[in-house]
PDB file of C-alpha atoms in Angstrom:
ATOM      1  CA  MET A   1     123.053  32.349  41.260  1.00 69.00           C
ATOM      2  CA  TYR A   2     125.670  33.788  43.497  1.00 68.00           C
ATOM      3  CA  LYS A   3     123.128  36.085  45.223  1.00 76.00           C
ATOM      4  CA  LYS A   4     120.914  33.091  46.104  1.00 78.00           C
ATOM      5  CA  ILE A   5     123.786  31.338  47.825  1.00 75.00           C
ATOM      6  CA  VAL A   6     124.669  34.396  49.801  1.00 77.00           C
ATOM      7  CA  ILE A   7     120.978  34.790  50.918  1.00 79.00           C
ATOM      8  CA  ILE A   8     120.761  31.153  51.946  1.00 80.00           C
ATOM      9  CA  LEU A   9     123.864  31.429  53.954  1.00 81.00           C
ATOM     10  CA  LEU A  10     122.676  34.667  55.627  1.00 90.00           C
ATOM     11  CA  LEU A  11     119.305  32.982  56.469  1.00 89.00           C
ATOM     12  CA  SER A  12     121.008  30.019  58.050  1.00 88.00           C
ATOM     13  CA  GLU A  13     123.295  32.248  60.171  1.00 92.00           C
ATOM     14  CA  ILE A  14     120.251  34.280  61.352  1.00 93.00           C
ATOM     15  CA  ILE A  15     118.326  31.027  62.198  1.00 94.00           C
ATOM     16  CA  GLY A  16     121.487  29.755  64.056  1.00 94.00           C
ATOM     17  CA  ILE A  17     121.772  32.995  65.993  1.00 95.00           C
ATOM     18  CA  ILE A  18     118.016  32.902  66.940  1.00 96.00           C
ATOM     19  CA  TYR A  19     118.359  29.299  68.218  1.00 98.00           C
ATOM     20  CA  ALA A  20     121.416  30.182  70.178  1.00 98.00           C
ATOM     21  CA  VAL A  21     119.673  33.113  71.840  1.00 98.00           C
ATOM     22  CA  MET A  22     116.653  30.911  72.584  1.00 98.00           C
ATOM     23  CA  LEU A  23     118.869  28.295  74.117  1.00 98.00           C
ATOM     24  CA  GLY A  24     120.639  30.919  76.278  1.00 98.00           C
ATOM     25  CA  VAL A  25     117.339  32.236  77.626  1.00 98.00           C
ATOM     26  CA  ILE A  26     116.032  28.648  78.431  1.00 98.00           C
ATOM     27  CA  VAL A  27     119.288  27.663  80.114  1.00 98.00           C
ATOM     28  CA  THR A  28     119.253  30.881  82.120  1.00 98.00           C
ATOM     29  CA  ILE A  29     115.574  30.415  83.307  1.00 98.00           C
ATOM     30  CA  LEU A  30     116.341  26.705  84.173  1.00 97.00           C
ATOM     31  CA  SER A  31     119.447  27.787  86.176  1.00 97.00           C
ATOM     32  CA  PHE A  32     117.503  30.312  88.158  1.00 96.00           C
ATOM     33  CA  ALA A  33     114.774  27.742  88.876  1.00 95.00           C
ATOM     34  CA  LEU A  34     117.426  25.320  90.142  1.00 95.00           C
ATOM     35  CA  CYS A  35     119.125  27.827  92.289  1.00 94.00           C
ATOM     36  CA  ILE A  36     115.808  28.952  93.822  1.00 92.00           C
ATOM     37  CA  GLY A  37     114.808  25.372  94.402  1.00 90.00           C
ATOM     38  CA  GLN A  38     118.046  24.666  96.201  1.00 89.00           C
ATOM     39  CA  LEU A  39     117.749  27.770  98.317  1.00 89.00           C
ATOM     40  CA  THR A  40     114.241  27.092  99.457  1.00 88.00           C
ATOM     41  CA  LYS A  41     114.619  23.362  99.950  1.00 81.00           C
ATOM     42  CA  LYS A  42     113.920  22.486 103.533  1.00 67.00           C
ATOM     43  CA  SER A  43     116.796  21.370 105.694  1.00 60.00           C
ATOM     44  CA  SER A  44     117.372  17.733 105.990  1.00 61.00           C
ATOM     45  CA  LEU A  45     118.519  17.905 109.586  1.00 60.00           C
ATOM     46  CA  PRO A  46     116.223  16.218 112.057  1.00 62.00           C
ATOM     47  CA  VAL A  47     114.099  18.622 114.184  1.00 60.00           C
ATOM     48  CA  PRO A  48     114.577  17.747 117.916  1.00 65.00           C
ATOM     49  CA  SER A  49     111.214  16.843 119.287  1.00 69.00           C
ATOM     50  CA  SER A  50     110.201  17.152 122.818  1.00 66.00           C
ATOM     51  CA  PRO A  51     110.209  13.935 124.825  1.00 59.00           C
ATOM     52  CA  PRO A  52     106.774  12.319 125.342  1.00 59.00           C
ATOM     53  CA  GLU A  53     105.284  12.809 128.734  1.00 61.00           C
ATOM     54  CA  ASP A  54     105.544   9.809 130.886  1.00 57.00           C
ATOM     55  CA  ALA A  55     102.207   8.911 132.480  1.00 55.00           C
ATOM     56  CA  ASP A  56     103.995   7.366 135.494  1.00 58.00           C
ATOM     57  CA  SER A  57     106.051  10.351 136.294  1.00 57.00           C
ATOM     58  CA  SER A  58     106.432  11.260 139.889  1.00 60.00           C
ATOM     59  CA  VAL A  59     106.508  14.906 139.140  1.00 61.00           C
ATOM     60  CA  GLU A  60     103.097  16.504 139.499  1.00 60.00           C
ATOM     61  CA  THR A  61     102.137  19.662 137.735  1.00 65.00           C
ATOM     62  CA  ARG A  62      99.735  21.995 139.123  1.00 68.00           C
ATOM     63  CA  ASN A  63      96.832  23.632 137.399  1.00 66.00           C
ATOM     64  CA  PRO A  64      97.260  27.404 137.942  1.00 63.00           C
ATOM     65  CA  GLU A  65      93.440  27.974 137.880  1.00 66.00           C
ATOM     66  CA  LYS A  66      92.832  25.540 140.734  1.00 61.00           C
ATOM     67  CA  SER A  67      95.797  26.548 142.919  1.00 55.00           C
ATOM     68  CA  HIS A  68      93.896  29.481 144.495  1.00 57.00           C
ATOM     69  CA  SER A  69      91.378  27.246 146.142  1.00 52.00           C
TER      70      SER A  69
END
């Protein structure tokens, strides 16, 4: 009778250790995934865009191919 109780206690401790190790591995993997996600996340700062060209602008641009004629 005494040996059965000891075996049951040992098995429950082994199962607890296995679950603790599994939990540690899962938490570590999720932590790495979260850190990598934060590092690779795109910046939320707005990208300055070039101002749209005004069709009524008084500045004329030359086409370099036609400037030789």
